[in-house]
Coordinates of C-alpha atoms in Angstrom, one line a residue:
X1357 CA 0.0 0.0 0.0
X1358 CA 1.3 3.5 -0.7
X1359 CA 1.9 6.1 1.9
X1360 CA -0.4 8.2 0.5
X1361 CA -3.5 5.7 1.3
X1362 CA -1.6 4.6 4.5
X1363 CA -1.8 8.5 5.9
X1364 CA -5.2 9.0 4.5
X1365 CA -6.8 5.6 6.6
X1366 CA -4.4 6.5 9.6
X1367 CA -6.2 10.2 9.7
X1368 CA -9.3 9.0 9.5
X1369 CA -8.6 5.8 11.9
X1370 CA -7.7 9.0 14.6
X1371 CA -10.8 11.0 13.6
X1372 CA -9.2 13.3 12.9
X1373 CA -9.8 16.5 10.1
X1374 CA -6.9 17.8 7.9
X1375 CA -7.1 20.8 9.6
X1376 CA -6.5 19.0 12.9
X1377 CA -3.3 17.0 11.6
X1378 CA -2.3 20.2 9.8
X1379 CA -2.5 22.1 12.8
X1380 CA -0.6 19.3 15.0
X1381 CA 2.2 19.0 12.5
X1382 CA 2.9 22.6 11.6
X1383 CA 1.7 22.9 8.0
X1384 CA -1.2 23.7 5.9
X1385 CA -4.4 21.9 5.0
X1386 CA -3.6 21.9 1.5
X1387 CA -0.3 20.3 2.5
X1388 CA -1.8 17.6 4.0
X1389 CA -4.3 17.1 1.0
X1390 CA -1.6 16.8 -1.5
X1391 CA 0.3 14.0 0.3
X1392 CA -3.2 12.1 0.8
X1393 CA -3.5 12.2 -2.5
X1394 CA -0.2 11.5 -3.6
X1395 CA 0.6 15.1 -5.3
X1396 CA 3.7 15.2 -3.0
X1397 CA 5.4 13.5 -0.2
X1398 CA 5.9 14.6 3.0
X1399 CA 9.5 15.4 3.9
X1400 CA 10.8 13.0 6.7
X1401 CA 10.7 15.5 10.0
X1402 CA 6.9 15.2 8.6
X1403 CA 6.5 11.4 8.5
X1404 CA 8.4 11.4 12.1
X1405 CA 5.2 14.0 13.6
X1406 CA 2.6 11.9 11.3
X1407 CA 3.7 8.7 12.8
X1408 CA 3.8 10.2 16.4
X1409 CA 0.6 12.0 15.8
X1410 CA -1.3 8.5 14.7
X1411 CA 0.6 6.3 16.4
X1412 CA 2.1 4.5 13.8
X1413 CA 5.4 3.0 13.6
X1414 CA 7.5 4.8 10.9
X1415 CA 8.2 0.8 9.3
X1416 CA 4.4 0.6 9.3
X1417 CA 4.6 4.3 7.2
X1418 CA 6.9 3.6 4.6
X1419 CA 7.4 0.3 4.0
X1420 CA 5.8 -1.2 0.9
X1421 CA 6.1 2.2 -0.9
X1422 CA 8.9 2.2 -2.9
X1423 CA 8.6 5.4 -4.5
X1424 CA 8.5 7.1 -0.9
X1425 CA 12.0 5.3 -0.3
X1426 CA 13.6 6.6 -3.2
X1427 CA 12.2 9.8 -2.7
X1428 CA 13.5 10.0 1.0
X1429 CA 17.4 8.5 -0.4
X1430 CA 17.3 11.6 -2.9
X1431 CA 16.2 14.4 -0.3
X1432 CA 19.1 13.3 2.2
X1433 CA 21.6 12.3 0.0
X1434 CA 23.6 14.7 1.3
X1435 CA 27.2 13.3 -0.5
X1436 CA 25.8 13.6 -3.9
X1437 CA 24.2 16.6 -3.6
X1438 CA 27.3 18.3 -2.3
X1439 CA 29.6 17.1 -5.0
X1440 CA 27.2 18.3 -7.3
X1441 CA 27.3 21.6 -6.1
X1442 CA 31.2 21.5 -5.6
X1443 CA 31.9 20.5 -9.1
X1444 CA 28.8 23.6 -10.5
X1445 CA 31.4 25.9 -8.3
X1446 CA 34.9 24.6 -10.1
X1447 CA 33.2 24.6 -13.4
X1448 CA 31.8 28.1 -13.4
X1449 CA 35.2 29.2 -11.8
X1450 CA 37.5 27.4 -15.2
X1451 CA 34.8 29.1 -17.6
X1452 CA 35.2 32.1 -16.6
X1453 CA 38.9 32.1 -16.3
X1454 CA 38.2 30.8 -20.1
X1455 CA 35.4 33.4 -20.9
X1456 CA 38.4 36.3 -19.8
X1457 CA 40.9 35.0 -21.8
X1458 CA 39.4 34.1 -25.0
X1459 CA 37.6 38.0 -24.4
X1460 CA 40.9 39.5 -24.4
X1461 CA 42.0 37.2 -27.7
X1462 CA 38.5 38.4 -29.5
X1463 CA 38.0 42.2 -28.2
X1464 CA 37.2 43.5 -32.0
X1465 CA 34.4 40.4 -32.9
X1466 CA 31.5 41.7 -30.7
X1467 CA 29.3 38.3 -31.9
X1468 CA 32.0 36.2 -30.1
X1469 CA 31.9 38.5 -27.3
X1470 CA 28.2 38.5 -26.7
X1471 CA 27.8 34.6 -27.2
X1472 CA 30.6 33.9 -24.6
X1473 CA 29.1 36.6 -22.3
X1474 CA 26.0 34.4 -23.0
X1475 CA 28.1 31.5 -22.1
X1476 CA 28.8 33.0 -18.8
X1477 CA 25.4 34.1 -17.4
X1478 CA 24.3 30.6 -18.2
X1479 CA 27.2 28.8 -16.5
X1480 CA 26.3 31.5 -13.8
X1481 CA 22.7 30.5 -13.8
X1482 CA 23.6 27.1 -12.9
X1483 CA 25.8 27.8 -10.2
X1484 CA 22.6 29.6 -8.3
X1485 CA 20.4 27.0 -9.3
X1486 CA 22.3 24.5 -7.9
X1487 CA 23.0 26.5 -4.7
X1488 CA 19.1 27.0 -4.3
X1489 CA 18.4 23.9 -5.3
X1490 CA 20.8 22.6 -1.9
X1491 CA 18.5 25.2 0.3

């Protein structure tokens, strides 16, 4: 059974309203909606209050949905997510090193200029979305 269903049958098991989990837990109605219903899962501080709010083993929680797993490995794979970030950094560094030089080499070709000034808010673009992406 999917976690989805399990929180849904443990919130009404409790008697309990969205509202009244929402409250308990810290987060809106809607949120709890959207995980009921398998728009989105709940973060794993969440499952921890869900399974203390409805007195439900964490095993009981999450085992059997596999999706739920994989989605819990991604969010705190911690390892991966910083080497991805580390090697965004030491790439955008080297390219702009590159982007300078190869300016200074070009300085009378405005296309080549432009397109690797293109090149660099891209590379750049990354960088944040990578570092927003770890927040």
């Amino acid at each position: 059974m999917e976690l989805n269903t399990k929180l849904k049958e443990a919130r009404s098991h409790a008697g309990l309203t969205q509202e009244e989990v929402a409250e308990a837990i810290q987060v809106s109605r809607q949120t709890i909606s959207n995980w009921e219903t398998g728009k989105f899962y709940p973060d794993i501080l969440s499952v921890i209050k869900l399974s203390d709010l409805y007195a439900i083993s964490l095993d009981e929680l999450l085992k059997g949905d596999k999706k739920m797993i994989e989605h819990l490995e991604e969010s705190t794979d911690v390892v991966s997510s910083n080497r991805r970030l580390i090697a965004a950094v030491i790439v955008n560094v080297a390219l702009m090193i590159i982007l300078v030089t190869f300016n200074g080499l070009i300085s009378n070709n405005r296309l080549l200029i432009g397109i690797s000034a293109v090149i660099g808010i891209l590379s750049t673009c990354v960088l944040f979305y990578q570092i927003i992406k770890k927040f």
